[in-house]
Amino acid sequence: MFVSSLLLAALFSPAALAQAQYGTPASSGSSQVTFTNDRRLLFDVDGNQIDAYGSKINFFNGSYYLYGNSFSTTGVAFGIKSYSSVDLQHWRYEGFLFDPFAPNPCDDLGGCGRPHIVYNSKNAEYILWANAGSSGYVIATSSSPSGPFTFSSTRAAMDPQFNGLQRADFTVETFDSNKKGCIVLSALNFRDPRAGSIWPPIFQTLHISELTTDFANTTGVSYPVRSAANDLIDQEAESPDLFTRNGWYYVSASNTCGYCNGSIGLLYRSRSIKGPWTRQIIAGYSCNGQVEGVLPLTDPRTKQVTYVWHSTSVPGGPRTGFGGHIFQPLRFRPDGSVGDLDCSDNAQFQVGFTRGSGAVASGAATTAGDGSPSDAAYTPVCDSDQFDLFQIWRASRAGTLKTVSVNIAGAKVQTVPLALTFFKFSSYNDLLAPEYKWTTLGTASVNSTYLSYVFNTTSVPVTATGNATVAPGDLLGLAIAGEDFTPYCHLEFDVDSRSGMVLYQRGAGQNSWRGLKGNTSPVYAREGKGVKFFVEYE
Ligand SMILES: *[C@@H]1O[C@H](CO)[C@@H](O)[C@H](O)[C@H]1NC(C)=O
Ligand SMILES: *[C@@H]1O[C@H](CO)[C@@H](O)[C@H](O)[C@H]1NC(C)=O
Ligand SMILES: *[C@@H]1O[C@H](CO)[C@@H](O)[C@H](O)[C@H]1NC(C)=O
Ligand SMILES: *[C@@H]1O[C@H](CO)[C@@H](O)[C@H](O)[C@H]1NC(C)=O
Ligand SMILES: *[C@@H]1O[C@H](CO)[C@@H](O)[C@H](O)[C@H]1NC(C)=O
Ligand SMILES: *[C@@H]1O[C@H](CO)[C@@H](O)[C@H](O)[C@H]1NC(C)=O
């Protein structure tokens, strides 16, 4: 979603040069960020996929924090992770908000889905709201936006008319200079007699309540968020978020789906939380996503606020951990309505925003020597059952190699390990020829016990001594091989043919000449594609 040419422009601005030369932290100021529809998967500065389904981004204490449910450990929502960034591009992993391995309320129905945090400036406390258990919402507090959070023994109470219904997706948000707060929740009725055999399985309606002054409870009084139609669209609404603009309350939402790859995008607006609400459908499939939040970004130069709509995009089916995101500004009309989302493939959106304070985060991936581009659009590919892969590149500099890292996801079912080999070789022709032996620099074998359900990086350390010193242009490779019934998954991108990167493949079990003339190598290029990886030097 983010394009690096802008980052480059920012890096070469005088202020950034001063920062680079003197190492003083940049102060918050105006910055630009570009979102694109095709760059969906996000990574932290160590190269691991951002593991936060249903993300919400808040600006707390001079940094942006991205929160969401982790899917890496169990393949379903398990705990809540946070990431911080000052530039909305370089994200630092800040860990779990609490220890999900210790007994906690999130073990209950709801799994602490749709986590939202509000800040109470009166006692400098961050309050985490989460959906778990059957009455009201779980509350936890911390003095830091990234935790650790301590669960309260009492729960936030909702309007008693929803007793007996599951309070599901929700948002809590503060406004009026952090003086007032509201919750918008979706009350889920599993027992509605109108449920169909195929669909809809449930009915769920949106309701808004004010928060108490400590932002840790509600007033217990709610108002419906629905249009005059009060139709099946209003009665199938979930994943809400809330913001205010020019005297309007806005509630973003989607239609009901279970970790789906796209759902109707809804925007309700009203002058009062008591309604009446006007509804717009602003996207038929939310760019193959489901709205997760709206992020207000203020450009400090113009004071203009851009409201960035963001959706989670998952493949559908069990691989929810492969979730990415789309981000794009809402386009308001004078009457307060907004235009449809732009879901065209290559759409880009540039937004001015307030840069956070302090240094831009860096990590193993951002300081790496060689690798695939940080700003490519990466797509999950799961085909280790069908192909062995050989990713080839040229060393960009002289130095001693330390590790190569690659993003691999597993499921807890594979039994045949995936073998990774870091190697050096003499020429492309040699590599494809029979009987050729490369020089092994290091090996790693991973299996489903070791891998997670998301695209975490796996590193192959160099163990060969003496052969790991390279000159610019030296040919290097990473082999990825393992054939279980259930494939392992890696990430691919469209390679620029000038990059010197080539991805070779060999079909499962193909280990002899092929073709009528008996001279076709079983190893051949996967044209135009590359695997996501990066290399660290000593
Ligand atoms: C992801 O990889 C990092 C670095 O190897 C490791 O610290 C972390 O525990 C891994 N996370 C998961 C969910 O496997
Ligand atoms: C804000 O950040 C500063 C510097 O890291 C820290 O000392 C302070 O406790 C933080 N305050 C809040 C409310 O998070
Ligand atoms: C919320 O209010 C209800 C009663 O109105 C109370 O029982 C509950 O303990 C309160 N929860 C919190 C977290 O303050
Ligand atoms: C994903 O969404 C697109 C439309 O946005 C649809 O054509 C496709 O069939 C969907 N896939 C699944 C698995 O629902
Ligand atoms: C994965 O490998 C480790 C040792 O490297 C082994 O103990 C474990 O049983 C393996 N897991 C599976 C699922 O084969
Ligand atoms: C370097 O690699 C070659 C094979 O290409 C091998 O014969 C040699 O022993 C290696 N040298 C060291 C120091 O490992």
XYZ file of C-alpha atoms and ligand atoms in Angstrom:
622
model
C 0.000 0.000 0.000
C 2.844 2.402 0.590
C 5.050 3.577 -2.228
C 8.710 4.101 -1.546
C 9.398 6.861 -4.074
C 7.694 9.207 -1.665
C 9.775 7.928 1.152
C 12.834 8.620 -0.975
C 11.580 12.140 -1.620
C 11.167 12.579 2.122
C 14.616 11.149 2.833
C 16.265 13.683 0.590
C 14.447 16.677 2.029
C 16.808 19.002 3.975
C 15.198 18.190 7.302
C 15.656 14.474 6.762
C 19.258 14.967 5.708
C 19.906 16.902 8.906
C 18.417 14.018 10.818
C 20.559 11.502 8.990
C 23.734 13.532 9.593
C 23.291 14.471 13.207
C 21.135 11.620 14.478
C 18.673 13.940 16.197
C 15.147 12.564 16.314
C 12.888 14.296 13.828
C 10.077 16.226 15.476
C 6.496 15.688 14.442
C 5.681 17.544 11.272
C 3.947 17.252 7.994
C 4.513 14.137 5.945
C 2.974 12.383 2.980
C 1.966 8.762 2.679
C 0.731 6.948 -0.410
C -1.718 4.062 -0.190
C -2.276 1.710 -3.113
C -4.984 -0.868 -3.730
C -2.603 -3.579 -4.855
C -0.130 -3.489 -1.994
C -2.157 -5.189 0.699
C 0.084 -7.259 2.919
C 1.946 -5.209 5.526
C 5.240 -6.158 7.183
C 7.056 -4.976 10.271
C 10.626 -3.685 10.089
C 11.945 -7.205 10.816
C 10.181 -8.497 7.705
C 7.418 -10.423 9.479
C 3.871 -10.046 8.213
C 1.806 -7.713 10.377
C -0.362 -10.145 12.292
C -3.365 -8.035 13.303
C -6.724 -8.997 11.822
C -9.424 -6.328 11.962
C -6.944 -3.537 12.561
C -7.636 -0.264 14.267
C -5.057 2.524 14.122
C -4.822 5.201 16.829
C -2.496 8.157 17.261
C -1.343 7.963 20.891
C 1.425 9.963 22.546
C 3.228 10.887 19.317
C 3.022 7.510 17.540
C 0.570 5.611 15.419
C -0.434 2.271 16.953
C -1.967 -0.504 14.903
C -3.945 -3.096 16.872
C -5.583 -6.327 15.852
C -6.125 -9.982 16.605
C -3.213 -12.332 16.079
C -3.904 -15.374 13.914
C -0.329 -16.683 13.854
C -0.449 -19.082 16.790
C -3.664 -21.031 16.353
C -5.032 -19.991 12.953
C -7.956 -18.319 14.722
C -8.017 -15.129 16.804
C -5.557 -15.586 19.679
C -4.544 -12.521 21.674
C -4.042 -8.970 20.454
C -0.842 -7.591 18.932
C 0.256 -3.991 18.532
C 2.687 -2.244 16.189
C 3.936 1.342 16.345
C 5.065 3.736 13.642
C 5.869 7.407 13.255
C 5.539 7.440 9.454
C 2.697 4.930 8.818
C 5.193 2.923 6.806
C 7.818 1.476 9.137
C 6.022 -0.554 11.798
C 7.743 -1.902 14.900
C 6.252 -4.996 16.517
C 5.335 -4.118 20.120
C 4.240 -7.600 21.211
C 0.979 -8.907 22.619
C -1.107 -6.499 24.725
C -1.317 -9.232 27.403
C -0.046 -12.794 27.646
C -2.520 -14.858 25.586
C -0.948 -18.113 26.815
C -2.005 -17.390 30.421
C -5.696 -17.861 31.284
C -7.588 -14.701 30.282
C -11.129 -13.583 29.435
C -10.392 -13.831 25.702
C -10.592 -17.625 25.952
C -14.362 -17.037 26.078
C -16.836 -16.665 23.180
C -15.894 -13.678 21.005
C -12.137 -14.266 21.481
C -11.512 -10.544 22.196
C -12.344 -9.702 18.609
C -12.352 -6.117 17.267
C -10.141 -4.717 20.044
C -10.369 -0.951 20.501
C -8.482 1.335 22.853
C -9.391 4.760 24.195
C -7.206 7.112 26.223
C -8.416 8.713 29.439
C -6.256 11.834 29.888
C -7.587 12.428 33.416
C -5.609 9.499 34.798
C -3.271 8.901 31.811
C -4.757 5.447 31.298
C -5.287 3.449 28.114
C -8.497 1.424 28.216
C -8.818 -1.685 26.084
C -12.297 -2.843 25.157
C -12.713 -6.319 23.712
C -15.503 -8.660 22.755
C -15.509 -11.799 24.892
C -18.052 -13.564 27.054
C -21.730 -13.108 26.967
C -22.636 -9.918 28.759
C -21.163 -6.531 27.947
C -17.495 -6.100 27.026
C -14.188 -6.994 28.636
C -12.184 -4.031 29.970
C -8.416 -3.853 30.600
C -6.178 -0.916 31.415
C -2.537 0.064 30.958
C -0.305 3.103 31.370
C 1.189 2.380 27.933
C -0.535 2.117 24.540
C 1.193 -1.210 23.894
C 0.520 -2.702 27.310
C 0.840 -4.818 29.292
C -2.892 -4.482 29.911
C -4.507 -5.702 33.142
C -8.036 -7.053 32.891
C -10.686 -5.542 35.114
C -12.766 -7.972 37.165
C -15.866 -6.028 36.145
C -17.200 -5.699 32.626
C -18.534 -2.714 30.750
C -22.317 -2.937 30.850
C -24.574 -2.416 27.813
C -28.142 -1.323 27.427
C -30.009 -4.169 29.207
C -32.356 -4.617 26.238
C -29.537 -6.654 24.625
C -29.280 -9.089 27.524
C -29.609 -12.496 25.941
C -28.033 -11.386 22.642
C -24.338 -11.706 21.854
C -22.685 -8.283 21.710
C -20.311 -8.811 18.857
C -18.225 -6.425 16.695
C -18.017 -2.914 18.103
C -15.964 0.268 18.276
C -15.262 2.730 21.058
C -14.082 6.171 20.075
C -13.644 9.548 21.765
C -14.220 12.970 20.230
C -14.782 16.649 21.168
C -11.088 16.917 22.168
C -11.251 13.613 24.013
C -14.069 14.865 26.283
C -16.814 12.522 25.100
C -16.871 8.937 23.960
C -19.296 6.477 22.422
C -19.560 2.791 21.673
C -21.202 1.446 18.540
C -21.948 -2.244 18.867
C -23.517 -4.934 16.792
C -26.014 -7.039 18.765
C -26.084 -10.497 17.313
C -29.163 -12.682 17.409
C -28.403 -16.356 16.799
C -32.003 -17.329 17.466
C -33.904 -15.022 15.144
C -36.664 -17.126 13.551
C -36.101 -15.401 10.187
C -32.679 -17.111 9.743
C -32.530 -19.027 6.461
C -31.217 -22.515 5.747
C -28.416 -21.046 3.642
C -28.520 -17.357 4.542
C -28.740 -15.241 6.540
C -27.623 -17.371 9.496
C -28.143 -14.582 12.013
C -29.515 -11.095 12.383
C -27.423 -8.298 13.844
C -28.185 -4.630 14.349
C -26.066 -1.600 15.267
C -26.609 0.492 18.399
C -24.806 3.518 19.812
C -24.375 4.476 23.487
C -22.418 7.177 25.220
C -19.505 6.140 27.400
C -19.292 7.118 31.047
C -16.785 9.901 31.790
C -14.026 7.386 32.651
C -14.507 5.751 29.191
C -14.674 2.338 30.904
C -18.431 1.790 30.799
C -21.569 2.925 29.017
C -24.507 4.959 30.221
C -26.681 1.919 29.531
C -28.896 3.901 27.143
C -28.648 3.129 23.428
C -30.066 4.328 20.122
C -30.338 2.241 16.967
C -28.038 3.033 14.039
C -30.184 2.136 11.057
C -31.746 3.797 8.052
C -35.435 4.528 7.554
C -35.573 1.317 5.470
C -34.706 -0.890 8.478
C -34.210 -3.646 5.916
C -32.011 -6.720 5.775
C -28.971 -4.502 5.114
C -29.537 -2.592 8.368
C -30.195 -5.892 10.094
C -26.979 -7.524 8.894
C -24.497 -4.853 10.003
C -21.171 -5.441 11.750
C -17.517 -4.277 12.073
C -18.497 -0.663 12.950
C -16.250 2.318 13.487
C -17.218 5.872 14.484
C -15.934 9.341 13.652
C -17.231 12.907 13.667
C -16.840 15.580 10.985
C -18.423 19.020 10.532
C -21.139 18.331 13.080
C -22.011 14.881 11.718
C -21.620 11.529 13.419
C -20.514 8.856 10.962
C -20.658 5.092 11.497
C -18.795 2.921 9.015
C -19.844 -0.727 8.872
C -20.102 -3.740 6.633
C -22.638 -6.437 6.041
C -22.372 -9.733 7.916
C -19.765 -12.212 6.819
C -17.363 -14.651 8.419
C -13.769 -13.615 7.611
C -14.925 -13.150 4.031
C -13.046 -11.652 1.083
C -15.442 -8.785 0.624
C -18.686 -7.351 1.910
C -20.919 -4.334 1.344
C -19.342 -1.124 2.704
C -21.819 1.030 4.651
C -21.597 4.599 5.889
C -24.311 5.994 8.157
C -24.475 9.658 9.120
C -26.585 11.659 11.520
C -26.483 15.042 13.249
C -27.250 13.323 16.557
C -26.478 9.917 18.034
C -30.251 9.623 18.478
C -30.682 9.657 14.699
C -32.259 9.783 12.190
C -29.438 8.098 10.276
C -28.906 8.306 6.520
C -27.279 5.242 4.988
C -25.020 4.949 1.968
C -23.625 1.801 0.375
C -20.235 3.060 -0.755
C -18.837 -0.238 -2.064
C -20.310 -3.510 -3.226
C -17.380 -5.619 -1.998
C -15.242 -3.014 -0.147
C -12.393 -3.682 -2.636
C -12.538 -7.374 -1.649
C -12.368 -6.475 1.993
C -14.422 -5.807 5.076
C -14.171 -2.376 6.663
C -12.144 -2.420 9.877
C -11.855 1.283 10.674
C -11.605 4.904 9.626
C -8.356 6.697 10.454
C -8.469 10.499 10.642
C -5.144 11.987 9.517
C -4.417 15.682 10.011
C -2.029 17.549 7.751
C -0.402 20.013 10.172
C 0.311 22.531 7.384
C -3.232 22.838 6.081
C -5.047 21.567 9.220
C -7.072 19.505 6.776
C -8.285 16.142 8.107
C -8.416 13.189 5.719
C -10.603 10.275 6.815
C -8.917 7.091 5.637
C -11.249 4.127 5.258
C -9.495 0.795 5.723
C -10.656 -2.745 5.097
C -9.231 -6.133 5.999
C -8.825 -8.275 2.936
C -8.525 -12.014 3.509
C -8.636 -14.813 0.942
C -11.823 -16.253 2.440
C -11.804 -19.739 3.948
C -9.481 -20.864 6.715
C -6.411 -18.778 5.789
C -7.535 -15.618 7.601
C -3.954 -15.086 8.782
C -3.071 -14.141 5.201
C -5.027 -10.936 5.729
C -3.967 -7.664 4.165
C -5.508 -4.227 4.135
C -6.596 -1.515 1.763
C -6.507 2.145 2.788
C -8.127 5.038 0.958
C -9.429 8.517 1.767
C -13.179 9.057 1.911
C -14.273 11.759 -0.539
C -16.849 14.011 1.076
C -19.448 16.069 -0.738
C -20.775 19.376 0.654
C -23.967 17.689 1.951
C -21.893 15.331 4.128
C -22.340 12.287 1.890
C -19.283 10.508 0.453
C -18.372 9.122 -2.970
C -18.013 5.416 -3.685
C -14.736 3.719 -2.836
C -12.286 3.464 -5.737
C -11.485 -0.235 -6.034
C -9.573 -0.023 -9.310
C -6.449 -2.176 -9.334
C -3.742 0.436 -9.505
C -5.422 3.271 -7.636
C -3.060 5.299 -5.448
C -4.008 7.811 -2.799
C -1.623 10.382 -1.395
C -2.466 11.775 2.033
C -0.793 14.481 4.113
C -0.550 13.553 7.779
C 1.150 14.432 11.045
C 4.374 12.558 11.397
C 4.904 11.077 14.841
C 7.830 12.054 17.029
C 11.106 10.186 17.334
C 13.087 8.061 14.936
C 11.629 5.923 12.168
C 11.758 2.267 13.261
C 14.362 0.012 11.703
C 14.958 -3.728 11.860
C 16.482 -6.716 10.128
C 14.480 -6.173 6.942
C 15.008 -2.425 6.607
C 18.783 -2.683 7.149
C 19.175 -5.757 4.916
C 21.781 -5.797 2.159
C 19.916 -7.467 -0.687
C 16.365 -8.648 -1.154
C 13.075 -8.271 -2.901
C 11.627 -4.715 -2.863
C 10.038 -3.490 0.349
C 7.215 -1.821 -1.563
C 6.145 -4.681 -3.876
C 2.614 -6.078 -3.899
C 3.114 -9.538 -2.391
C 0.666 -12.381 -2.928
C 0.459 -15.680 -1.029
C 1.332 -18.740 -3.121
C 0.864 -22.233 -1.657
C 2.436 -24.800 -3.990
C 5.320 -26.546 -2.234
C 3.429 -29.800 -2.873
C 3.879 -29.228 -6.619
C 7.156 -27.324 -7.071
C 10.638 -26.931 -5.665
C 11.699 -23.299 -6.025
C 15.107 -21.718 -6.563
C 15.179 -17.951 -6.053
C 18.275 -16.441 -7.669
C 19.803 -12.974 -7.263
C 23.158 -11.172 -7.519
C 25.048 -9.812 -4.521
C 24.752 -6.029 -4.679
C 27.914 -5.377 -2.693
C 31.135 -6.838 -1.380
C 30.846 -8.358 2.063
C 30.327 -11.440 4.140
C 26.895 -12.980 4.062
C 25.164 -13.688 7.378
C 21.629 -14.963 6.697
C 18.913 -15.108 4.101
C 15.352 -14.774 5.366
C 12.148 -15.769 3.606
C 8.481 -15.462 4.566
C 6.943 -18.915 4.959
C 3.567 -19.825 6.445
C 2.511 -23.292 7.523
C -0.492 -24.886 9.085
C -0.286 -27.288 12.008
C -0.789 -30.265 9.687
C 2.306 -30.746 7.504
C 4.612 -33.559 8.569
C 7.200 -33.427 5.766
C 9.646 -30.615 6.571
C 10.456 -27.786 4.206
C 14.156 -27.682 3.330
C 15.767 -24.293 2.778
C 19.250 -24.048 1.253
C 21.261 -20.849 0.863
C 23.784 -21.352 -1.938
C 26.271 -19.728 -4.255
C 26.722 -20.798 -7.884
C 28.798 -20.018 -10.961
C 26.359 -19.250 -13.800
C 22.721 -19.612 -14.808
C 23.640 -22.282 -17.407
C 25.598 -24.283 -14.859
C 22.736 -24.163 -12.406
C 20.249 -25.678 -14.882
C 22.700 -28.296 -16.181
C 22.689 -31.906 -14.947
C 25.292 -32.932 -12.372
C 26.010 -29.336 -11.363
C 26.810 -28.868 -7.660
C 26.321 -25.496 -6.027
C 28.275 -24.308 -2.985
C 26.081 -24.596 0.071
C 26.310 -21.615 2.416
C 23.747 -22.755 4.963
C 20.662 -24.889 5.421
C 17.532 -24.864 7.543
C 14.682 -27.297 7.843
C 11.364 -26.078 9.138
C 8.107 -27.842 9.783
C 4.608 -27.071 10.957
C 5.681 -27.097 14.606
C 8.093 -24.267 13.927
C 6.031 -22.240 11.432
C 3.031 -20.058 12.154
C -0.222 -19.432 10.289
C 1.037 -16.059 9.032
C 3.992 -15.045 6.851
C 6.637 -14.830 9.519
C 10.245 -14.871 8.333
C 12.411 -17.956 8.574
C 16.152 -17.356 8.463
C 18.853 -19.567 7.012
C 22.166 -18.725 8.701
C 25.436 -19.077 6.826
C 27.434 -21.940 8.307
C 30.064 -22.450 5.578
C 33.243 -20.700 6.575
C 35.364 -18.992 3.981
C 32.825 -19.183 1.155
C 30.428 -16.564 2.447
C 32.494 -13.608 1.298
C 31.056 -12.226 -1.902
C 31.846 -9.585 -4.489
C 29.220 -7.434 -6.226
C 27.509 -9.477 -8.948
C 28.179 -12.888 -7.385
C 25.300 -15.284 -8.027
C 23.359 -16.417 -4.961
C 20.280 -18.512 -4.449
C 17.755 -19.867 -1.997
C 16.185 -23.281 -2.600
C 12.776 -24.045 -1.084
C 11.747 -27.696 -1.244
C 9.275 -29.908 0.590
C 6.345 -31.991 -0.605
C 3.617 -32.592 1.926
C -0.039 -33.200 0.965
C -0.757 -29.739 2.384
C 1.569 -27.170 0.833
C 3.589 -24.591 2.716
C 3.052 -21.033 1.486
C 5.467 -18.262 0.449
C 5.021 -14.777 -1.013
C 5.531 -13.751 -4.626
C 5.693 -10.451 -6.474
C 6.082 -9.295 -10.078
C 9.778 -9.073 -10.849
C 11.307 -6.306 -12.896
C 13.378 -8.137 -15.510
C 16.277 -5.710 -14.906
C 16.550 -6.674 -11.250
C 18.787 -9.699 -11.834
C 16.311 -11.826 -9.867
C 15.048 -15.034 -11.418
C 12.778 -17.631 -9.890
C 13.388 -21.173 -11.138
C 11.049 -24.049 -10.466
C 11.155 -27.794 -10.746
C 7.941 -29.819 -10.845
C 7.488 -32.356 -8.054
C 9.594 -35.433 -8.714
C 11.027 -34.128 -12.023
C 14.688 -35.079 -12.014
C 15.623 -36.093 -15.558
C 15.780 -34.604 -19.059
C 12.403 -33.861 -20.576
C 10.989 -33.210 -24.072
C 10.952 -35.075 -27.386
C 14.557 -34.209 -28.046
C 15.549 -35.206 -24.583
C 17.280 -31.901 -23.904
C 14.818 -29.870 -21.840
C 15.951 -29.240 -18.279
C 13.426 -30.098 -15.582
C 14.397 -26.750 -14.049
C 12.930 -23.686 -15.737
C 11.986 -20.103 -14.918
C 8.715 -19.056 -13.335
C 8.542 -16.072 -15.668
C 8.121 -12.609 -14.169
C 7.834 -13.821 -10.576
C 10.032 -13.598 -7.525
C 9.881 -14.810 -3.920
C 9.947 -12.333 -1.038
C 13.296 -12.573 0.789
C 16.092 -10.479 2.243
C 19.780 -10.997 2.957
C 21.786 -9.736 5.893
C 25.528 -9.181 5.657
C 27.993 -9.308 8.573
C 8.107 -14.721 14.103
O 9.504 -14.693 13.954
C 10.166 -13.983 14.983
C 11.626 -13.942 14.615
O 12.077 -15.168 14.193
C 9.907 -14.669 16.320
O 10.505 -13.937 17.337
C 8.409 -14.747 16.551
O 8.162 -15.479 17.716
C 7.740 -15.409 15.383
N 6.311 -15.336 15.574
C 5.528 -16.370 15.381
C 4.114 -16.114 15.600
O 5.947 -17.458 15.032
C 4.490 9.192 26.336
O 5.798 8.873 25.911
C 6.801 9.306 26.818
C 8.147 9.078 26.168
O 8.283 7.802 25.688
C 6.627 8.539 28.122
O 7.605 8.946 29.053
C 5.240 8.819 28.669
O 5.016 8.025 29.817
C 4.184 8.493 27.648
N 2.908 8.909 28.146
C 1.803 8.233 27.897
C 0.580 8.775 28.504
O 1.772 7.208 27.239
C -20.282 -0.807 34.518
O -21.475 -0.454 35.131
C -22.168 -1.549 35.756
C -23.466 -1.073 36.375
O -24.004 -0.026 35.695
C -21.283 -2.138 36.831
O -21.926 -3.288 37.374
C -19.951 -2.535 36.233
O -19.085 -2.984 37.264
C -19.307 -1.354 35.540
N -18.088 -1.796 34.885
C -16.934 -1.129 34.954
C -15.754 -1.722 34.216
O -16.820 -0.088 35.548
C -13.846 -12.890 -3.594
O -14.462 -11.682 -4.057
C -14.746 -11.586 -5.437
C -15.584 -10.350 -5.700
O -15.172 -9.273 -5.019
C -15.509 -12.778 -5.968
O -15.559 -12.687 -7.362
C -14.826 -14.069 -5.521
O -15.613 -15.152 -5.923
C -14.663 -14.080 -4.029
N -14.084 -15.331 -3.565
C -14.661 -16.037 -2.617
C -13.922 -17.261 -2.192
O -15.698 -15.713 -2.097
C 9.345 -30.607 13.627
O 10.735 -30.801 13.873
C 11.082 -30.994 15.238
C 12.577 -31.149 15.325
O 13.255 -30.391 14.416
C 10.385 -32.208 15.780
O 10.637 -32.322 17.157
C 8.867 -32.081 15.554
O 8.231 -33.258 15.963
C 8.578 -31.819 14.095
N 7.146 -31.595 13.921
C 6.416 -32.282 13.029
C 4.963 -31.905 12.964
O 6.859 -33.128 12.308
C 34.391 -23.262 -0.690
O 33.582 -23.944 -1.626
C 34.290 -24.926 -2.391
C 33.303 -25.549 -3.366
O 32.855 -24.587 -4.233
C 34.897 -25.983 -1.476
O 35.647 -26.886 -2.239
C 35.786 -25.309 -0.463
O 36.229 -26.258 0.472
C 35.032 -24.210 0.289
N 35.931 -23.490 1.143
C 35.735 -23.361 2.448
C 36.784 -22.623 3.199
O 34.743 -23.819 3.003
